Amino acid sequence: MAAQKGRAVLVKFNSTGSTYVAVGGAREITLTINNEPVDITNSDDAGIRKLLEGAGVNSISIKLQGVYVEDAAAAAIRVDASTNAHRNYQFVMPGTVTKTYQGSFMIASYEEAGSYNGAATYNITLESAGAVTIS
């Protein structure tokens, strides 16, 4: 998969009703689609594992890294992280074909960091808390 330079991932969260507020662009993002299989192997399978198709637990993990800016969105995310709240997010992924991942997520991990004479940064890990659509 070829990377596109100069285009950031746009992160938005649902503030009220159907209104989404831009959190900002992430400098780095890792999106992982997880599928937990259901093993249906039995003694008739000659020692070869069989998995049940279309079953199991599916989830999406998203890790974001970027430069921290204190604003209302940052404050809301910090509150969600400290209260284990679930919120609807949109992640707009640039590319030849733009993809939008949308669904309910919880903040599993939240970090702020800074160094002398440097920009403050953040690291956030979000875990899906329901169905995620990809459009």
mmCIF file with all atom_site columns, C-alpha atoms in Angstrom:
data_model
loop_
_atom_site.group_PDB
_atom_site.id
_atom_site.type_symbol
_atom_site.label_atom_id
_atom_site.label_alt_id
_atom_site.label_comp_id
_atom_site.label_asym_id
_atom_site.label_entity_id
_atom_site.label_seq_id
_atom_site.pdbx_PDB_ins_code
_atom_site.Cartn_x
_atom_site.Cartn_y
_atom_site.Cartn_z
_atom_site.occupancy
_atom_site.B_iso_or_equiv
_atom_site.pdbx_formal_charge
_atom_site.auth_seq_id
_atom_site.auth_comp_id
_atom_site.auth_asym_id
_atom_site.auth_atom_id
_atom_site.pdbx_PDB_model_num
ATOM 1   C CA . MET A 1 1   ? 0.000   0.000   0.000  1.00 0.00 ? 1   MET A CA 1
ATOM 2   C CA . ALA A 1 2   ? 1.561   3.294   -1.075 1.00 0.00 ? 2   ALA A CA 1
ATOM 3   C CA . ALA A 1 3   ? 1.547   6.188   1.357  1.00 0.00 ? 3   ALA A CA 1
ATOM 4   C CA . GLN A 1 4   ? 0.351   9.606   0.324  1.00 0.00 ? 4   GLN A CA 1
ATOM 5   C CA . LYS A 1 5   ? 2.432   12.531  1.532  1.00 0.00 ? 5   LYS A CA 1
ATOM 6   C CA . GLY A 1 6   ? 0.951   15.662  2.995  1.00 0.00 ? 6   GLY A CA 1
ATOM 7   C CA . ARG A 1 7   ? -2.497  14.273  3.777  1.00 0.00 ? 7   ARG A CA 1
ATOM 8   C CA . ALA A 1 8   ? -3.432  13.694  7.389  1.00 0.00 ? 8   ALA A CA 1
ATOM 9   C CA . VAL A 1 9   ? -6.128  11.516  8.854  1.00 0.00 ? 9   VAL A CA 1
ATOM 10  C CA . LEU A 1 10  ? -9.058  13.631  9.992  1.00 0.00 ? 10  LEU A CA 1
ATOM 11  C CA . VAL A 1 11  ? -10.511 12.652  13.360 1.00 0.00 ? 11  VAL A CA 1
ATOM 12  C CA . LYS A 1 12  ? -14.020 13.784  14.344 1.00 0.00 ? 12  LYS A CA 1
ATOM 13  C CA . PHE A 1 13  ? -16.293 12.950  17.260 1.00 0.00 ? 13  PHE A CA 1
ATOM 14  C CA . ASN A 1 14  ? -20.028 13.302  17.709 1.00 0.00 ? 14  ASN A CA 1
ATOM 15  C CA . SER A 1 15  ? -20.805 16.301  19.882 1.00 0.00 ? 15  SER A CA 1
ATOM 16  C CA . THR A 1 16  ? -24.611 16.459  19.636 1.00 0.00 ? 16  THR A CA 1
ATOM 17  C CA . GLY A 1 17  ? -27.220 14.741  17.473 1.00 0.00 ? 17  GLY A CA 1
ATOM 18  C CA . SER A 1 18  ? -25.664 14.239  14.048 1.00 0.00 ? 18  SER A CA 1
ATOM 19  C CA . THR A 1 19  ? -23.038 16.995  14.453 1.00 0.00 ? 19  THR A CA 1
ATOM 20  C CA . TYR A 1 20  ? -19.398 15.885  14.295 1.00 0.00 ? 20  TYR A CA 1
ATOM 21  C CA . VAL A 1 21  ? -16.598 18.145  15.525 1.00 0.00 ? 21  VAL A CA 1
ATOM 22  C CA . ALA A 1 22  ? -13.094 17.883  14.089 1.00 0.00 ? 22  ALA A CA 1
ATOM 23  C CA . VAL A 1 23  ? -10.575 16.873  16.719 1.00 0.00 ? 23  VAL A CA 1
ATOM 24  C CA . GLY A 1 24  ? -7.763  17.526  14.279 1.00 0.00 ? 24  GLY A CA 1
ATOM 25  C CA . GLY A 1 25  ? -5.340  15.676  12.122 1.00 0.00 ? 25  GLY A CA 1
ATOM 26  C CA . ALA A 1 26  ? -3.185  12.927  13.494 1.00 0.00 ? 26  ALA A CA 1
ATOM 27  C CA . ARG A 1 27  ? 0.447   12.770  12.433 1.00 0.00 ? 27  ARG A CA 1
ATOM 28  C CA . GLU A 1 28  ? 0.476   9.012   12.739 1.00 0.00 ? 28  GLU A CA 1
ATOM 29  C CA . ILE A 1 29  ? -2.313  6.464   12.834 1.00 0.00 ? 29  ILE A CA 1
ATOM 30  C CA . THR A 1 30  ? -2.429  2.708   13.121 1.00 0.00 ? 30  THR A CA 1
ATOM 31  C CA . LEU A 1 31  ? -5.756  1.032   12.389 1.00 0.00 ? 31  LEU A CA 1
ATOM 32  C CA . THR A 1 32  ? -6.081  -2.657  13.232 1.00 0.00 ? 32  THR A CA 1
ATOM 33  C CA . ILE A 1 33  ? -9.076  -4.835  12.397 1.00 0.00 ? 33  ILE A CA 1
ATOM 34  C CA . ASN A 1 34  ? -9.173  -7.754  14.827 1.00 0.00 ? 34  ASN A CA 1
ATOM 35  C CA . ASN A 1 35  ? -11.092 -10.999 14.354 1.00 0.00 ? 35  ASN A CA 1
ATOM 36  C CA . GLU A 1 36  ? -11.260 -13.526 17.164 1.00 0.00 ? 36  GLU A CA 1
ATOM 37  C CA . PRO A 1 37  ? -11.929 -16.936 15.607 1.00 0.00 ? 37  PRO A CA 1
ATOM 38  C CA . VAL A 1 38  ? -14.243 -19.660 16.901 1.00 0.00 ? 38  VAL A CA 1
ATOM 39  C CA . ASP A 1 39  ? -12.461 -23.004 16.818 1.00 0.00 ? 39  ASP A CA 1
ATOM 40  C CA . ILE A 1 40  ? -14.806 -25.873 15.827 1.00 0.00 ? 40  ILE A CA 1
ATOM 41  C CA . THR A 1 41  ? -12.140 -28.554 15.457 1.00 0.00 ? 41  THR A CA 1
ATOM 42  C CA . ASN A 1 42  ? -13.252 -32.007 16.611 1.00 0.00 ? 42  ASN A CA 1
ATOM 43  C CA . SER A 1 43  ? -11.832 -35.539 16.628 1.00 0.00 ? 43  SER A CA 1
ATOM 44  C CA . ASP A 1 44  ? -13.062 -36.198 13.057 1.00 0.00 ? 44  ASP A CA 1
ATOM 45  C CA . ASP A 1 45  ? -10.828 -33.413 11.639 1.00 0.00 ? 45  ASP A CA 1
ATOM 46  C CA . ALA A 1 46  ? -7.590  -35.475 11.623 1.00 0.00 ? 46  ALA A CA 1
ATOM 47  C CA . GLY A 1 47  ? -5.747  -32.893 13.720 1.00 0.00 ? 47  GLY A CA 1
ATOM 48  C CA . ILE A 1 48  ? -6.417  -30.031 11.299 1.00 0.00 ? 48  ILE A CA 1
ATOM 49  C CA . ARG A 1 49  ? -7.905  -26.947 12.832 1.00 0.00 ? 49  ARG A CA 1
ATOM 50  C CA . LYS A 1 50  ? -11.280 -25.728 11.548 1.00 0.00 ? 50  LYS A CA 1
ATOM 51  C CA . LEU A 1 51  ? -12.726 -22.294 12.220 1.00 0.00 ? 51  LEU A CA 1
ATOM 52  C CA . LEU A 1 52  ? -16.369 -21.289 12.078 1.00 0.00 ? 52  LEU A CA 1
ATOM 53  C CA . GLU A 1 53  ? -16.845 -18.820 9.228  1.00 0.00 ? 53  GLU A CA 1
ATOM 54  C CA . GLY A 1 54  ? -18.646 -15.568 10.013 1.00 0.00 ? 54  GLY A CA 1
ATOM 55  C CA . ALA A 1 55  ? -18.476 -16.076 13.787 1.00 0.00 ? 55  ALA A CA 1
ATOM 56  C CA . GLY A 1 56  ? -16.369 -14.672 16.586 1.00 0.00 ? 56  GLY A CA 1
ATOM 57  C CA . VAL A 1 57  ? -15.677 -11.248 17.963 1.00 0.00 ? 57  VAL A CA 1
ATOM 58  C CA . ASN A 1 58  ? -14.689 -8.488  15.540 1.00 0.00 ? 58  ASN A CA 1
ATOM 59  C CA . SER A 1 59  ? -13.173 -5.227  16.744 1.00 0.00 ? 59  SER A CA 1
ATOM 60  C CA . ILE A 1 60  ? -11.193 -2.245  15.522 1.00 0.00 ? 60  ILE A CA 1
ATOM 61  C CA . SER A 1 61  ? -8.314  -0.620  17.380 1.00 0.00 ? 61  SER A CA 1
ATOM 62  C CA . ILE A 1 62  ? -7.041  2.813   16.376 1.00 0.00 ? 62  ILE A CA 1
ATOM 63  C CA . LYS A 1 63  ? -3.849  4.383   17.698 1.00 0.00 ? 63  LYS A CA 1
ATOM 64  C CA . LEU A 1 64  ? -3.343  8.093   17.086 1.00 0.00 ? 64  LEU A CA 1
ATOM 65  C CA . GLN A 1 65  ? -0.270  10.249  17.610 1.00 0.00 ? 65  GLN A CA 1
ATOM 66  C CA . GLY A 1 66  ? 0.007   13.960  17.010 1.00 0.00 ? 66  GLY A CA 1
ATOM 67  C CA . VAL A 1 67  ? 0.765   17.430  18.315 1.00 0.00 ? 67  VAL A CA 1
ATOM 68  C CA . TYR A 1 68  ? -1.414  18.401  21.245 1.00 0.00 ? 68  TYR A CA 1
ATOM 69  C CA . VAL A 1 69  ? -3.526  21.563  21.120 1.00 0.00 ? 69  VAL A CA 1
ATOM 70  C CA . GLU A 1 70  ? -5.604  22.535  24.158 1.00 0.00 ? 70  GLU A CA 1
ATOM 71  C CA . ASP A 1 71  ? -9.145  23.260  22.993 1.00 0.00 ? 71  ASP A CA 1
ATOM 72  C CA . ALA A 1 72  ? -12.704 22.130  23.710 1.00 0.00 ? 72  ALA A CA 1
ATOM 73  C CA . ALA A 1 73  ? -12.233 18.877  21.747 1.00 0.00 ? 73  ALA A CA 1
ATOM 74  C CA . ALA A 1 74  ? -9.091  17.999  23.731 1.00 0.00 ? 74  ALA A CA 1
ATOM 75  C CA . ALA A 1 75  ? -10.944 18.665  26.983 1.00 0.00 ? 75  ALA A CA 1
ATOM 76  C CA . ALA A 1 76  ? -13.863 16.421  25.900 1.00 0.00 ? 76  ALA A CA 1
ATOM 77  C CA . ILE A 1 77  ? -11.495 13.614  24.952 1.00 0.00 ? 77  ILE A CA 1
ATOM 78  C CA . ARG A 1 78  ? -9.699  13.888  28.302 1.00 0.00 ? 78  ARG A CA 1
ATOM 79  C CA . VAL A 1 79  ? -13.056 13.653  30.133 1.00 0.00 ? 79  VAL A CA 1
ATOM 80  C CA . ASP A 1 80  ? -14.086 10.633  28.015 1.00 0.00 ? 80  ASP A CA 1
ATOM 81  C CA . ALA A 1 81  ? -10.775 8.943   28.794 1.00 0.00 ? 81  ALA A CA 1
ATOM 82  C CA . SER A 1 82  ? -11.118 9.478   32.532 1.00 0.00 ? 82  SER A CA 1
ATOM 83  C CA . THR A 1 83  ? -14.770 8.350   32.679 1.00 0.00 ? 83  THR A CA 1
ATOM 84  C CA . ASN A 1 84  ? -14.591 5.408   30.229 1.00 0.00 ? 84  ASN A CA 1
ATOM 85  C CA . ALA A 1 85  ? -17.308 7.063   28.119 1.00 0.00 ? 85  ALA A CA 1
ATOM 86  C CA . HIS A 1 86  ? -18.289 5.764   24.679 1.00 0.00 ? 86  HIS A CA 1
ATOM 87  C CA . ARG A 1 87  ? -18.628 8.282   21.875 1.00 0.00 ? 87  ARG A CA 1
ATOM 88  C CA . ASN A 1 88  ? -19.249 8.089   18.128 1.00 0.00 ? 88  ASN A CA 1
ATOM 89  C CA . TYR A 1 89  ? -16.143 8.881   16.081 1.00 0.00 ? 89  TYR A CA 1
ATOM 90  C CA . GLN A 1 90  ? -15.328 9.289   12.418 1.00 0.00 ? 90  GLN A CA 1
ATOM 91  C CA . PHE A 1 91  ? -11.852 8.627   11.021 1.00 0.00 ? 91  PHE A CA 1
ATOM 92  C CA . VAL A 1 92  ? -11.397 9.928   7.491  1.00 0.00 ? 92  VAL A CA 1
ATOM 93  C CA . MET A 1 93  ? -8.467  8.125   5.884  1.00 0.00 ? 93  MET A CA 1
ATOM 94  C CA . PRO A 1 94  ? -6.920  9.829   2.830  1.00 0.00 ? 94  PRO A CA 1
ATOM 95  C CA . GLY A 1 95  ? -5.732  7.883   -0.165 1.00 0.00 ? 95  GLY A CA 1
ATOM 96  C CA . THR A 1 96  ? -6.577  7.206   -3.764 1.00 0.00 ? 96  THR A CA 1
ATOM 97  C CA . VAL A 1 97  ? -10.050 6.409   -2.442 1.00 0.00 ? 97  VAL A CA 1
ATOM 98  C CA . THR A 1 98  ? -10.973 8.176   0.798  1.00 0.00 ? 98  THR A CA 1
ATOM 99  C CA . LYS A 1 99  ? -12.373 5.806   3.437  1.00 0.00 ? 99  LYS A CA 1
ATOM 100 C CA . THR A 1 100 ? -14.396 6.801   6.484  1.00 0.00 ? 100 THR A CA 1
ATOM 101 C CA . TYR A 1 101 ? -14.600 4.531   9.525  1.00 0.00 ? 101 TYR A CA 1
ATOM 102 C CA . GLN A 1 102 ? -17.505 5.476   11.788 1.00 0.00 ? 102 GLN A CA 1
ATOM 103 C CA . GLY A 1 103 ? -18.822 3.976   14.989 1.00 0.00 ? 103 GLY A CA 1
ATOM 104 C CA . SER A 1 104 ? -18.827 3.964   18.768 1.00 0.00 ? 104 SER A CA 1
ATOM 105 C CA . PHE A 1 105 ? -15.384 3.903   20.418 1.00 0.00 ? 105 PHE A CA 1
ATOM 106 C CA . MET A 1 106 ? -13.988 4.126   23.921 1.00 0.00 ? 106 MET A CA 1
ATOM 107 C CA . ILE A 1 107 ? -10.611 5.586   24.781 1.00 0.00 ? 107 ILE A CA 1
ATOM 108 C CA . ALA A 1 108 ? -8.556  2.672   26.080 1.00 0.00 ? 108 ALA A CA 1
ATOM 109 C CA . SER A 1 109 ? -5.388  4.704   26.581 1.00 0.00 ? 109 SER A CA 1
ATOM 110 C CA . TYR A 1 110 ? -4.633  8.446   26.675 1.00 0.00 ? 110 TYR A CA 1
ATOM 111 C CA . GLU A 1 111 ? -1.210  10.074  27.028 1.00 0.00 ? 111 GLU A CA 1
ATOM 112 C CA . GLU A 1 112 ? 0.083   13.628  26.891 1.00 0.00 ? 112 GLU A CA 1
ATOM 113 C CA . ALA A 1 113 ? 3.802   14.321  26.764 1.00 0.00 ? 113 ALA A CA 1
ATOM 114 C CA . GLY A 1 114 ? 6.123   17.249  26.323 1.00 0.00 ? 114 GLY A CA 1
ATOM 115 C CA . SER A 1 115 ? 9.746   18.205  26.404 1.00 0.00 ? 115 SER A CA 1
ATOM 116 C CA . TYR A 1 116 ? 11.653  21.374  27.087 1.00 0.00 ? 116 TYR A CA 1
ATOM 117 C CA . ASN A 1 117 ? 11.385  23.733  24.121 1.00 0.00 ? 117 ASN A CA 1
ATOM 118 C CA . GLY A 1 118 ? 9.271   21.232  22.162 1.00 0.00 ? 118 GLY A CA 1
ATOM 119 C CA . ALA A 1 119 ? 5.667   20.750  21.209 1.00 0.00 ? 119 ALA A CA 1
ATOM 120 C CA . ALA A 1 120 ? 3.336   18.838  23.488 1.00 0.00 ? 120 ALA A CA 1
ATOM 121 C CA . THR A 1 121 ? 2.232   15.540  21.941 1.00 0.00 ? 121 THR A CA 1
ATOM 122 C CA . TYR A 1 122 ? -0.549  13.031  22.502 1.00 0.00 ? 122 TYR A CA 1
ATOM 123 C CA . ASN A 1 123 ? -1.030  9.285   22.076 1.00 0.00 ? 123 ASN A CA 1
ATOM 124 C CA . ILE A 1 124 ? -4.550  7.882   22.110 1.00 0.00 ? 124 ILE A CA 1
ATOM 125 C CA . THR A 1 125 ? -5.732  4.308   21.652 1.00 0.00 ? 125 THR A CA 1
ATOM 126 C CA . LEU A 1 126 ? -9.420  3.833   20.834 1.00 0.00 ? 126 LEU A CA 1
ATOM 127 C CA . GLU A 1 127 ? -11.266 0.511   20.860 1.00 0.00 ? 127 GLU A CA 1
ATOM 128 C CA . SER A 1 128 ? -14.528 -0.077  19.008 1.00 0.00 ? 128 SER A CA 1
ATOM 129 C CA . ALA A 1 129 ? -17.546 -0.440  21.280 1.00 0.00 ? 129 ALA A CA 1
ATOM 130 C CA . GLY A 1 130 ? -20.053 -1.561  18.654 1.00 0.00 ? 130 GLY A CA 1
ATOM 131 C CA . ALA A 1 131 ? -20.438 -1.933  14.925 1.00 0.00 ? 131 ALA A CA 1
ATOM 132 C CA . VAL A 1 132 ? -18.121 0.176   12.745 1.00 0.00 ? 132 VAL A CA 1
ATOM 133 C CA . THR A 1 133 ? -19.132 1.122   9.216  1.00 0.00 ? 133 THR A CA 1
ATOM 134 C CA . ILE A 1 134 ? -16.606 1.669   6.437  1.00 0.00 ? 134 ILE A CA 1
ATOM 135 C CA . SER A 1 135 ? -17.663 3.866   3.563  1.00 0.00 ? 135 SER A CA 1
#
